[in-house]
Short mmCIF file of C-alpha atoms in Angstrom, two decimals:
data_model
loop_
_atom_site.label_atom_id
_atom_site.label_comp_id
_atom_site.label_asym_id
_atom_site.label_seq_id
_atom_site.Cartn_x
_atom_site.Cartn_y
_atom_site.Cartn_z
CA MET A 1 -14.94 -200.40 50.05
CA THR A 2 -12.70 -201.92 47.40
CA ASP A 3 -8.95 -201.74 47.23
CA MET A 4 -7.73 -198.50 45.70
CA PRO A 5 -6.16 -198.65 42.23
CA ALA A 6 -2.38 -198.44 42.10
CA THR A 7 -2.38 -195.08 40.33
CA ALA A 8 -5.69 -193.36 40.61
CA LEU A 9 -7.19 -190.38 42.40
CA SER A 10 -10.65 -190.37 43.82
CA ASP A 11 -13.25 -188.99 41.44
CA SER A 12 -15.42 -187.74 44.29
CA SER A 13 -15.95 -184.01 44.51
CA GLU A 14 -16.85 -184.26 48.18
CA LEU A 15 -14.33 -183.39 50.85
CA PRO A 16 -12.66 -186.47 52.33
CA GLU A 17 -13.93 -187.57 55.72
CA CYS A 18 -10.50 -186.97 57.30
CA VAL A 19 -11.03 -183.17 57.24
CA HIS A 20 -13.22 -183.61 60.31
CA PHE A 21 -10.30 -185.11 62.27
CA VAL A 22 -7.08 -183.72 60.82
CA ASP A 23 -6.95 -180.74 63.19
CA ASP A 24 -7.29 -183.09 66.15
CA TRP A 25 -4.46 -185.24 64.80
CA ASP A 26 -2.32 -182.15 64.34
CA GLY A 27 -3.06 -181.09 67.93
CA ILE A 28 -1.95 -184.50 69.19
CA LEU A 29 1.20 -184.22 67.06
CA HIS A 30 2.08 -180.86 68.61
CA GLU A 31 0.82 -181.75 72.11
CA THR A 32 -1.86 -179.05 72.07
CA TYR A 33 -4.92 -181.28 71.81
CA GLY A 34 -7.35 -180.77 74.68
CA GLY A 35 -9.49 -183.87 74.17
CA ASP A 36 -9.07 -187.59 74.79
CA ALA A 37 -6.10 -188.47 72.57
CA ASP A 38 -6.49 -192.22 73.01
CA ARG A 39 -10.10 -192.01 71.83
CA ALA A 40 -8.92 -190.17 68.70
CA VAL A 41 -6.28 -192.84 68.10
CA LEU A 42 -8.77 -195.69 68.54
CA ASP A 43 -11.24 -194.02 66.18
CA CYS A 44 -8.60 -193.58 63.49
CA ALA A 45 -7.22 -197.11 63.95
CA GLY A 46 -10.74 -198.55 63.87
CA ARG A 47 -11.56 -196.80 60.59
CA LEU A 48 -8.31 -198.09 59.05
CA ALA A 49 -8.88 -201.63 60.33
CA ALA A 50 -12.40 -201.64 58.87
CA ASP A 51 -11.04 -201.09 55.34
CA PRO A 52 -7.21 -201.33 55.41
CA ALA A 53 -6.80 -201.17 51.63
CA GLY A 54 -9.71 -198.94 50.70
CA GLN A 55 -9.84 -195.47 49.20
CA GLY A 56 -9.74 -193.85 52.63
CA ALA A 57 -6.77 -195.87 53.86
CA TYR A 58 -4.37 -193.06 52.95
CA ALA A 59 -6.11 -190.67 55.38
CA TRP A 60 -6.32 -193.02 58.37
CA THR A 61 -2.75 -194.22 57.81
CA LEU A 62 -1.34 -190.69 57.64
CA GLY A 63 -3.46 -189.76 60.64
CA LEU A 64 -1.76 -192.52 62.63
CA VAL A 65 1.60 -191.28 61.37
CA MET A 66 0.76 -187.85 62.80
CA MET A 67 -0.16 -189.42 66.15
CA ALA A 68 2.56 -192.09 66.19
CA ALA A 69 4.95 -190.28 68.55
CA HIS A 70 2.11 -189.80 71.05
CA ILE A 71 1.02 -193.43 70.70
CA GLY A 72 4.53 -194.74 71.32
CA ARG A 73 5.03 -192.53 74.34
CA PHE A 74 1.69 -192.06 76.07
CA SER A 75 -1.06 -194.38 74.80
CA ARG A 76 -2.44 -197.33 76.77
CA LYS A 77 -1.29 -200.78 75.71
CA ASP A 78 -4.64 -201.68 74.20
CA VAL A 79 -4.67 -198.47 72.16
CA THR A 80 -1.12 -199.08 70.95
CA ALA A 81 -1.98 -202.66 70.02
CA ALA A 82 -5.03 -201.56 68.00
CA ALA A 83 -3.01 -198.97 66.09
CA LEU A 84 -0.19 -201.41 65.32
CA GLU A 85 -2.58 -204.12 64.16
CA ALA A 86 -4.34 -201.75 61.76
CA LEU A 87 -1.03 -200.48 60.39
CA HIS A 88 0.43 -203.95 59.92
CA THR A 89 -2.72 -205.07 58.11
CA THR A 90 -2.55 -202.10 55.75
CA ASP A 91 1.10 -202.79 55.06
CA ARG A 92 0.43 -206.44 54.26
CA ARG A 93 -2.47 -205.59 51.94
CA LEU A 94 -0.79 -202.82 49.96
CA ARG A 95 2.97 -203.25 49.93
CA GLU A 96 3.01 -205.63 46.91
CA ALA A 97 0.52 -203.63 44.82
CA PRO A 98 1.56 -202.86 41.23
CA CYS A 99 3.40 -199.55 40.97
CA ALA A 100 5.20 -197.58 38.26
CA HIS A 101 6.74 -194.93 40.54
CA ARG A 102 10.50 -194.73 41.05
CA THR A 103 10.14 -192.98 44.42
CA HIS A 104 7.47 -192.33 47.03
CA PRO A 105 7.06 -189.59 49.65
CA TYR A 106 7.47 -192.01 52.57
CA GLU A 107 11.09 -192.59 51.50
CA SER A 108 12.07 -188.98 52.24
CA ASP A 109 12.70 -187.24 55.55
CA LEU A 110 9.44 -187.35 57.49
CA ASP A 111 10.38 -184.30 59.56
CA ASP A 112 10.40 -182.18 56.40
CA ARG A 113 6.80 -183.13 55.61
CA LEU A 114 5.02 -183.98 58.84
CA ASP A 115 4.00 -180.43 59.75
CA HIS A 116 2.37 -180.10 56.31
CA PHE A 117 0.13 -183.16 56.68
CA VAL A 118 -2.61 -181.03 58.27
CA ASP A 119 -2.85 -178.97 55.08
CA ASP A 120 -2.04 -181.62 52.50
CA LEU A 121 -4.33 -184.44 53.62
CA PRO A 122 -7.59 -182.72 52.58
CA LEU A 123 -6.05 -181.80 49.20
CA LEU A 124 -5.14 -185.32 48.19
CA THR A 125 -8.60 -186.19 46.83
CA ASN A 126 -10.00 -182.81 45.79
CA VAL A 127 -9.93 -183.83 42.08
CA LEU A 128 -7.48 -181.04 41.20
CA ALA A 129 -4.18 -182.02 39.64
CA GLU A 130 -1.03 -180.55 41.16
CA ASP A 131 -0.62 -177.77 38.59
CA GLU A 132 -4.30 -176.81 39.03
CA ASP A 133 -4.24 -176.78 42.82
CA PRO A 134 -2.87 -173.46 44.16
CA ASP A 135 -2.59 -174.93 47.67
CA TRP A 136 -0.49 -177.95 46.72
CA GLU A 137 3.21 -177.27 47.37
CA ASP A 138 4.70 -180.72 47.79
CA ASP A 139 7.33 -181.88 45.29
CA ALA A 140 5.70 -185.30 44.88
CA THR A 141 2.54 -185.77 42.87
CA LYS A 142 -0.78 -186.64 44.46
CA GLU A 143 -0.66 -189.89 42.54
CA GLN A 144 2.61 -190.77 44.29
CA TRP A 145 1.06 -189.91 47.65
CA LEU A 146 -2.01 -192.08 47.00
CA CYS A 147 -0.05 -195.00 45.58
CA PRO A 148 -0.78 -198.13 47.63
CA ARG A 149 2.92 -198.76 48.09
CA ASP A 150 3.33 -195.27 49.55
CA ILE A 151 0.46 -195.88 51.97
CA ALA A 152 2.07 -199.20 52.94
CA GLY A 153 5.38 -197.39 53.40
CA TYR A 154 3.82 -194.79 55.67
CA ALA A 155 2.14 -197.57 57.65
CA ARG A 156 5.61 -199.03 58.30
CA VAL A 157 6.94 -195.57 59.19
CA ALA A 158 4.21 -195.21 61.80
CA VAL A 159 4.98 -198.67 63.19
CA ASP A 160 8.68 -197.79 63.40
CA ILE A 161 7.89 -194.62 65.35
CA ILE A 162 5.60 -196.45 67.76
CA ALA A 163 7.87 -199.49 68.16
CA PRO A 164 11.37 -198.54 66.93
CA GLY A 165 13.27 -201.29 65.14
CA SER A 166 10.28 -203.64 64.87
CA VAL A 167 9.78 -203.28 61.11
CA GLY A 168 11.98 -203.01 58.05
CA GLY A 169 11.58 -201.23 54.74
CA VAL A 170 11.56 -197.71 56.20
CA PRO A 171 13.98 -194.80 55.83
CA PRO A 172 16.46 -194.55 58.71
CA ARG A 173 15.06 -192.40 61.49
CA LEU A 174 16.24 -191.40 64.93
CA PRO A 175 13.71 -192.83 67.41
CA ALA A 176 11.55 -190.15 69.03
CA ARG A 177 12.86 -191.13 72.46
CA ASP A 178 16.44 -190.63 71.30
CA ALA A 179 15.58 -187.28 69.73
CA ARG A 180 14.40 -186.13 73.17
CA ARG A 181 17.52 -187.57 74.78
CA ALA A 182 19.74 -185.70 72.33
CA ALA A 183 17.93 -182.43 73.07
CA ASP A 184 18.30 -183.02 76.81
CA LEU A 185 22.01 -183.76 76.45
CA ARG A 186 22.58 -180.63 74.40
CA SER A 187 20.87 -178.56 77.09
CA ILE A 188 23.16 -180.12 79.71
CA VAL A 189 26.47 -179.53 77.96
CA TRP A 190 25.32 -176.00 77.10
CA ASP A 191 24.79 -175.58 80.87
CA TYR A 192 21.14 -174.68 80.40
CA PRO A 193 19.36 -177.92 81.36
CA GLY A 194 15.86 -178.11 79.96
CA ALA A 195 12.78 -178.11 82.15
CA GLY A 196 12.61 -181.32 84.12
CA VAL A 197 16.12 -182.39 83.11
CA ASP A 198 18.33 -183.56 86.00
CA PRO A 199 21.93 -183.54 84.65
CA GLY A 200 23.23 -185.91 87.31
CA GLN A 201 20.44 -188.38 86.72
CA GLU A 202 20.82 -188.22 82.93
CA LEU A 203 24.61 -188.73 82.94
CA SER A 204 24.39 -191.48 85.55
CA GLY A 205 21.89 -193.27 83.32
CA TYR A 206 24.25 -193.35 80.35
CA ALA A 207 27.12 -194.46 82.57
CA ARG A 208 25.06 -197.27 84.14
CA ASP A 209 24.02 -198.48 80.68
CA LEU A 210 27.67 -198.73 79.65
CA LEU A 211 28.69 -200.33 82.94
CA ALA A 212 25.95 -202.96 82.55
CA ASP A 213 27.11 -203.99 79.05
CA PRO A 214 30.57 -202.62 78.18
CA LEU A 215 30.84 -204.89 75.13
CA GLY A 216 27.32 -204.32 73.80
CA ARG A 217 26.14 -202.73 70.57
CA HIS A 218 25.50 -199.43 72.38
CA ARG A 219 29.14 -199.14 73.46
CA ALA A 220 30.27 -196.63 70.85
CA GLY A 221 27.38 -194.24 71.39
CA LEU A 222 27.70 -194.36 75.17
CA VAL A 223 31.45 -193.72 75.10
CA VAL A 224 30.97 -190.76 72.75
CA VAL A 225 28.20 -189.36 74.99
CA LEU A 226 30.27 -189.71 78.18
CA HIS A 227 33.26 -188.06 76.54
CA ALA A 228 31.07 -185.15 75.40
CA ALA A 229 29.66 -184.76 78.93
CA CYS A 230 32.90 -185.24 80.89
CA PHE A 231 33.88 -181.56 80.60
CA TYR A 232 30.57 -180.47 82.08
CA ALA A 233 30.60 -183.12 84.81
CA ALA A 234 34.17 -182.45 85.89
CA GLY A 235 33.76 -178.68 85.72
CA GLY A 236 31.90 -178.43 89.02
CA ARG A 237 28.31 -178.45 87.79
CA ILE A 238 27.71 -181.91 89.24
CA ARG A 239 27.67 -181.80 93.04
CA ASP A 240 27.02 -185.49 93.66
CA ARG A 241 30.23 -187.51 93.70
CA ARG A 242 28.33 -190.69 92.86
CA VAL A 243 27.68 -189.37 89.35
CA LEU A 244 31.39 -188.96 88.62
CA ASP A 245 32.13 -192.29 90.31
CA THR A 246 29.68 -194.07 88.01
CA MET A 247 31.07 -192.36 84.90
CA VAL A 248 34.61 -193.32 85.90
CA ASP A 249 33.58 -196.92 86.64
CA ALA A 250 31.86 -197.21 83.26
CA LEU A 251 34.85 -195.95 81.30
CA GLU A 252 37.22 -198.17 83.27
CA ALA A 253 34.99 -201.14 82.43
CA VAL A 254 34.89 -200.42 78.70
CA LEU A 255 38.62 -199.94 78.09
CA PRO A 256 39.73 -203.62 78.32
CA GLY A 257 37.28 -204.60 75.59
CA LEU A 258 38.56 -201.94 73.20
CA GLY A 259 42.07 -203.40 73.06
CA ASP A 260 45.27 -201.78 71.85
CA ALA A 261 45.17 -202.76 68.18
CA PRO A 262 46.09 -200.05 65.65
CA CYS A 263 43.57 -198.93 63.05
CA ALA A 264 43.50 -197.54 59.53
CA HIS A 265 41.74 -194.30 60.37
CA GLY A 266 44.68 -192.27 61.62
CA ALA A 267 44.44 -189.58 64.27
CA GLY A 268 42.52 -186.94 62.35
CA ASN A 269 43.78 -183.58 61.18
CA ASP A 270 42.94 -179.90 61.21
CA THR A 271 42.35 -179.48 57.49
CA GLY A 272 38.63 -180.13 57.63
CA ASP A 273 39.00 -183.28 55.50
CA HIS A 274 38.05 -186.17 57.77
CA THR A 275 37.98 -188.84 55.11
CA GLY A 276 39.50 -191.90 56.74
CA ASP A 277 40.44 -190.02 59.90
CA HIS A 278 39.20 -190.17 63.46
CA PRO A 279 36.49 -187.61 64.22
CA GLU A 280 37.41 -184.35 65.89
CA VAL A 281 35.94 -184.27 69.40
CA GLY A 282 35.82 -181.87 72.33
CA ARG A 283 35.32 -178.66 70.39
CA ASP A 284 31.54 -178.83 69.93
CA THR A 285 30.35 -181.09 72.73
CA ALA A 286 26.67 -180.55 71.92
CA GLU A 287 27.16 -181.81 68.37
CA GLN A 288 29.28 -184.68 69.68
CA ALA A 289 26.57 -185.67 72.18
CA THR A 290 24.03 -185.64 69.35
CA VAL A 291 26.21 -187.96 67.28
CA GLY A 292 26.62 -190.23 70.30
CA VAL A 293 22.85 -190.59 70.64
CA HIS A 294 22.57 -191.39 66.93
CA LEU A 295 25.06 -194.22 67.40
CA LEU A 296 22.75 -195.91 69.90
CA SER A 297 20.20 -197.19 67.36
CA PRO A 298 20.20 -198.64 63.82
CA GLY A 299 17.88 -195.82 62.72
CA GLY A 300 20.16 -193.18 64.20
CA ARG A 301 23.20 -194.72 62.52
CA GLY A 302 21.34 -194.71 59.22
CA VAL A 303 20.56 -191.02 59.68
CA TYR A 304 24.23 -190.35 60.39
CA ARG A 305 25.27 -192.19 57.21
CA HIS A 306 22.95 -189.87 55.30
CA TRP A 307 24.57 -186.87 56.98
CA HIS A 308 27.99 -188.12 55.96
CA ARG A 309 26.88 -188.47 52.36
CA GLU A 310 25.52 -184.92 52.39
CA GLU A 311 28.25 -183.24 54.48
CA VAL A 312 31.76 -184.04 53.31
CA GLU A 313 33.31 -182.59 56.48
CA THR A 314 31.70 -185.17 58.76
CA ALA A 315 33.69 -188.26 59.66
CA PRO A 316 32.40 -191.57 58.29
CA LEU A 317 30.34 -193.72 60.64
CA GLU A 318 33.06 -196.38 60.72
CA ALA A 319 35.50 -193.87 62.21
CA TRP A 320 33.13 -193.21 65.13
CA LEU A 321 32.85 -196.96 65.71
CA CYS A 322 36.61 -197.60 65.54
CA PRO A 323 37.81 -199.31 68.76
CA ALA A 324 41.11 -197.40 68.71
CA PHE A 325 39.24 -194.08 68.51
CA LEU A 326 36.82 -195.11 71.27
CA ALA A 327 39.72 -196.21 73.46
CA ALA A 328 41.47 -192.86 72.99
CA ILE A 329 38.45 -190.74 73.91
CA ALA A 330 37.54 -193.09 76.78
CA ARG A 331 41.02 -192.62 78.25
CA GLU A 332 40.83 -188.86 77.77
CA ALA A 333 37.41 -188.67 79.44
CA LEU A 334 38.61 -190.95 82.23
CA ASP A 335 41.64 -188.76 82.96
CA HIS A 336 39.48 -185.64 82.93
CA LEU A 337 36.85 -187.14 85.23
CA ARG A 338 39.41 -188.50 87.69
CA ALA A 339 41.16 -185.14 87.92
CA GLY A 340 37.83 -183.33 88.27
CA ARG A 341 36.64 -185.74 90.94
CA GLU A 342 39.76 -185.15 93.00
CA ARG A 343 39.50 -181.40 92.54
CA LEU A 344 35.83 -181.33 93.49
CA PHE A 345 35.64 -183.99 96.19
CA GLY A 346 39.20 -184.83 97.28
CA VAL A 347 41.48 -183.04 99.72
CA ARG A 348 42.34 -179.65 98.24
CA ASP A 349 46.03 -178.83 98.74
CA THR A 350 46.76 -175.16 99.47
CA VAL A 351 50.26 -175.44 101.01
CA HIS A 352 51.86 -174.23 97.78
CA LEU A 353 50.03 -170.91 98.16
CA ASP A 354 52.26 -169.96 101.08
CA GLU A 355 54.91 -168.97 98.52
CA VAL A 356 52.36 -166.94 96.56
CA LEU A 357 50.28 -165.23 99.23
CA LEU A 358 52.95 -164.55 101.87
CA ARG A 359 55.76 -162.05 101.59
CA PRO A 360 59.32 -162.97 102.55
CA ASP A 361 58.77 -161.30 105.94
CA GLY A 362 55.80 -163.59 106.63
CA ARG A 363 53.11 -160.95 106.19
CA LEU A 364 50.17 -161.38 103.84
CA ASP A 365 50.48 -160.27 100.26
CA ILE A 366 46.99 -158.91 100.71
CA ALA A 367 46.63 -157.51 97.18
CA ARG A 368 47.30 -160.92 95.63
CA LEU A 369 44.89 -162.56 98.05
CA THR A 370 42.00 -160.20 97.35
CA ARG A 371 42.74 -160.17 93.61
CA ALA A 372 42.43 -163.96 93.45
CA VAL A 373 38.93 -163.79 94.93
CA ARG A 374 37.94 -160.75 92.90
CA PHE A 375 38.77 -162.37 89.55
CA ARG A 376 36.78 -165.53 90.11
CA CYS A 377 35.38 -165.19 86.59
CA ARG A 378 38.87 -165.76 85.18
CA ASP A 379 39.96 -168.60 87.43
CA GLY A 380 37.31 -170.09 89.69
CA GLN A 381 39.64 -172.66 91.21
CA ALA A 382 42.20 -169.98 92.14
CA ALA A 383 39.44 -168.06 93.96
CA GLU A 384 38.33 -171.21 95.78
CA ASP A 385 41.91 -172.06 96.75
CA ALA A 386 42.59 -168.53 97.98
CA GLY A 387 39.49 -168.57 100.18
CA LEU A 388 40.32 -172.01 101.54
CA TRP A 389 43.93 -170.97 102.21
CA ALA A 390 42.68 -167.91 104.10
CA ALA A 391 40.30 -170.03 106.19
CA ARG A 392 43.00 -172.57 107.05
CA ARG A 393 45.49 -169.85 108.00
CA PHE A 394 42.80 -168.20 110.14
CA ALA A 395 42.14 -171.52 111.89
CA ALA A 396 45.88 -171.85 112.61
CA GLY A 397 45.54 -168.73 114.83
CA PRO A 398 47.98 -166.08 113.59
CA ALA A 399 49.07 -163.71 116.36
CA ASP A 400 48.23 -160.48 114.52
CA PRO A 401 44.55 -159.68 115.22
CA ARG A 402 44.31 -157.57 112.07
CA GLU A 403 45.51 -160.51 109.98
CA ARG A 404 42.97 -162.84 111.64
CA LEU A 405 40.19 -160.36 110.89
CA VAL A 406 41.13 -159.98 107.23
CA LEU A 407 41.60 -163.73 106.73
CA LEU A 408 38.11 -164.40 108.14
CA LEU A 409 36.56 -161.73 105.93
CA VAL A 410 38.34 -163.09 102.83
CA ALA A 411 37.25 -166.65 103.62
CA CYS A 412 33.61 -165.55 103.86
CA TRP A 413 33.90 -163.39 100.73
CA SER A 414 35.27 -166.30 98.70
CA VAL A 415 32.02 -168.15 99.38
CA THR A 416 29.52 -165.32 98.95
CA SER A 417 31.11 -163.84 95.82
CA ASP A 418 29.74 -166.62 93.61
CA GLU A 419 26.19 -167.65 92.80
CA GLU A 420 27.07 -171.32 93.34
CA PRO A 421 28.38 -172.90 96.55
CA PRO A 422 31.97 -174.18 96.43
CA PRO A 423 32.64 -177.85 95.70
CA GLU A 424 32.81 -180.38 98.51
CA ALA A 425 36.64 -180.35 98.52
CA VAL A 426 36.46 -176.69 99.59
CA ARG A 427 33.12 -176.71 101.35
CA ARG A 428 34.14 -179.44 103.79
CA ASP A 429 36.89 -177.41 105.53
CA LEU A 430 35.08 -174.07 105.24
CA ARG A 431 32.01 -175.53 106.92
CA ALA A 432 34.13 -176.81 109.83
CA ILE A 433 36.25 -173.68 110.24
CA LEU A 434 33.51 -171.08 109.92
CA GLY A 435 31.10 -173.17 111.95
CA ALA A 436 33.57 -173.20 114.85
CA VAL A 437 33.89 -169.40 115.05
CA GLU A 438 32.34 -168.03 118.23
CA THR A 439 29.51 -165.63 117.36
CA ALA A 440 27.79 -165.32 120.72
CA GLY A 441 28.78 -161.65 120.97
CA ALA A 442 26.59 -160.85 117.98
CA ALA A 443 23.53 -160.65 120.25
CA ARG A 444 24.84 -157.58 122.03
CA PRO A 445 23.86 -154.10 120.77
CA CYS A 446 26.41 -152.23 118.68
CA PRO A 447 26.76 -148.57 117.67
CA HIS A 448 26.75 -149.29 113.94
CA GLY A 449 23.09 -150.16 113.37
CA ASP A 450 22.66 -151.19 109.72
CA ALA A 451 25.84 -149.45 108.62
CA HIS A 452 28.24 -152.36 108.85
CA PRO A 453 30.96 -152.18 106.22
CA TRP A 454 30.04 -155.12 103.99
CA GLU A 455 26.37 -154.18 103.78
CA VAL A 456 27.25 -150.58 102.93
CA LEU A 457 29.70 -151.67 100.21
CA THR A 458 27.11 -154.04 98.78
CA GLU A 459 24.63 -151.19 98.44
CA LEU A 460 27.36 -149.06 96.86
CA MET A 461 28.06 -151.80 94.31
CA ARG A 462 24.35 -152.06 93.46
CA GLY A 463 23.94 -148.32 92.98
CA ARG A 464 27.00 -147.60 90.86
CA HIS A 465 28.80 -149.06 87.90
CA PHE A 466 32.36 -150.15 88.61
CA GLY A 467 34.81 -151.06 85.87
CA PHE A 468 36.11 -154.58 85.48
CA HIS A 469 39.34 -153.80 87.35
CA GLU A 470 37.70 -151.77 90.10
CA ASP A 471 37.23 -153.65 93.32
CA PRO A 472 35.70 -151.80 96.29
CA TYR A 473 35.78 -154.90 98.50
CA GLY A 474 39.43 -155.60 97.76
CA ALA A 475 40.40 -151.94 98.14
CA HIS A 476 38.85 -151.83 101.62
CA LEU A 477 40.38 -155.12 102.74
CA ASN A 478 43.81 -154.08 101.44
CA HIS A 479 43.61 -150.82 103.39
CA LEU A 480 42.22 -152.54 106.47
CA TYR A 481 45.22 -154.89 106.59
CA ALA A 482 47.94 -152.44 105.53
CA PRO A 483 46.66 -148.84 105.94
CA ARG A 484 50.12 -147.39 105.38
CA GLU A 485 50.62 -149.18 102.07
CA TYR A 486 47.24 -148.64 100.43
CA ASP A 487 45.26 -145.48 99.84
CA THR A 488 42.20 -144.81 101.92
CA PRO A 489 39.27 -146.07 99.85
CA GLU A 490 36.02 -144.29 99.20
CA ARG A 491 33.67 -144.37 102.18
CA PRO A 492 36.23 -145.57 104.77
CA PHE A 493 35.25 -147.46 107.93
CA ASP A 494 36.90 -147.67 111.33
CA PRO A 495 38.62 -150.98 112.11
CA GLU A 496 36.15 -151.37 114.99
CA ALA A 497 33.28 -151.46 112.50
CA TRP A 498 34.98 -154.22 110.53
CA SER A 499 35.61 -156.28 113.67
CA CYS A 500 32.16 -155.67 115.16
CA PRO A 501 30.83 -159.05 116.40
CA ARG A 502 27.48 -158.45 114.73
CA HIS A 503 29.17 -157.65 111.43
CA LEU A 504 31.37 -160.76 111.53
CA ALA A 505 28.50 -162.97 112.67
CA GLU A 506 26.41 -161.85 109.72
CA ARG A 507 29.27 -162.56 107.28
CA ILE A 508 29.73 -166.05 108.75
CA ARG A 509 26.01 -166.80 108.77
CA LEU A 510 25.69 -165.81 105.12
CA ALA A 511 28.72 -167.89 104.09
CA LEU A 512 27.40 -170.93 105.96
CA ARG A 513 23.98 -170.46 104.38
CA VAL A 514 25.59 -170.58 100.91
CA ILE A 515 27.67 -173.62 101.89
CA GLU A 516 24.61 -175.49 103.12
CA SER A 517 22.52 -174.59 100.07
CA VAL A 518 23.85 -177.54 98.06
CA ASN A 519 21.04 -179.83 96.97
#
């Protein structure tokens, strides 16, 4: 085959050979192909290498573009090498060809066009001009698509996808690996981690990268990512202290290199005009994490520059890279992570609750205690603290047996009322206190059968709708502790049923099971 003319379409009326393979390439692109993908790649690369500047070069080049993400991620080294060699050869042969076009399709956003390759490839040499071809919908002409310089450009695009940053002369593009990382990060900060995504492992990885090179070119992106993720990590979703330790260590390591010098960007504003200002962070952590990933690579930064040109409300790239801005968000993330680490893994102080949960006469303010646990959805830490306070007061051995009973029931309820186990700062003492309660009497028969109070109330809750402010558990515990102060609740139980050893043992066993369920 001879080299294709700079501006000429094939005059063959036969369908191009690529129509036999384009569906396979599309299946590899969308990860639905059931055959041997590496064989398909080698076949396509071999055909391109056999005639890298011929009339069919457009098809084999665009086929490799379709398969490039798979090649870069999954192909064997020999397959990858064959594809890259064919693409580099095509680029060398065609990139200096004469051309009268001001623009070429390869210069635009590949993501906007890639899904259409499966339909457009067979149309490129069907002899029909654009206005005569009812199936042609692309803005560019077929002549632009078949221009040797466009084919060379797409060869470089494919190389850049397979080996990011190894070739120039391509539009900025977020590497495929980083696109996956951004999606994984968004799923984490949304609190819906994607399949196979381990939040602790992901966040530790970013922190270790920053800790290993706190002055490197990835610094800005990693700081932005860790700031975006600090609210999730410190909110109790991470149950491994080592993750928070690594994030804290990384941010401590980066701060000295950022310095204290002022900058020209200012502190941002709330007007929506970010020209010259620091970016607004913390409000949309998923978007912030996405920006952080874009800052990690030259291609990603180029994509962000394009965003800034198109969206006037986005901060300029230089503002994201500003050391003063990075220092400010690093300090904010560091403060948040340190406080969260202490709250989740330190020693939880509950002494101050004596003034809140005890009356002046020393008796429990039982309504406040049960309300704190009931409204966990409003204040999870208050519910945890109330349960821990109840457990610690129970362990101190109050003289009133009714108070001891209620405190034990509240401590167990504070654990079982949530789908997630409490953090280590709470779990540590609860495990010790509840684990030390004597439950040997639970083996003896009792007159209650399966009608122990908590089980009955649980069935009642499942079978009926209760309003947000209705609390059957709290109403029963309030009445159990102070029967003269609180109305008799629906379906009352004798105090003996509440204190039944089998009933208490089951409450303790369930609470301990939740406590020990932490991965």
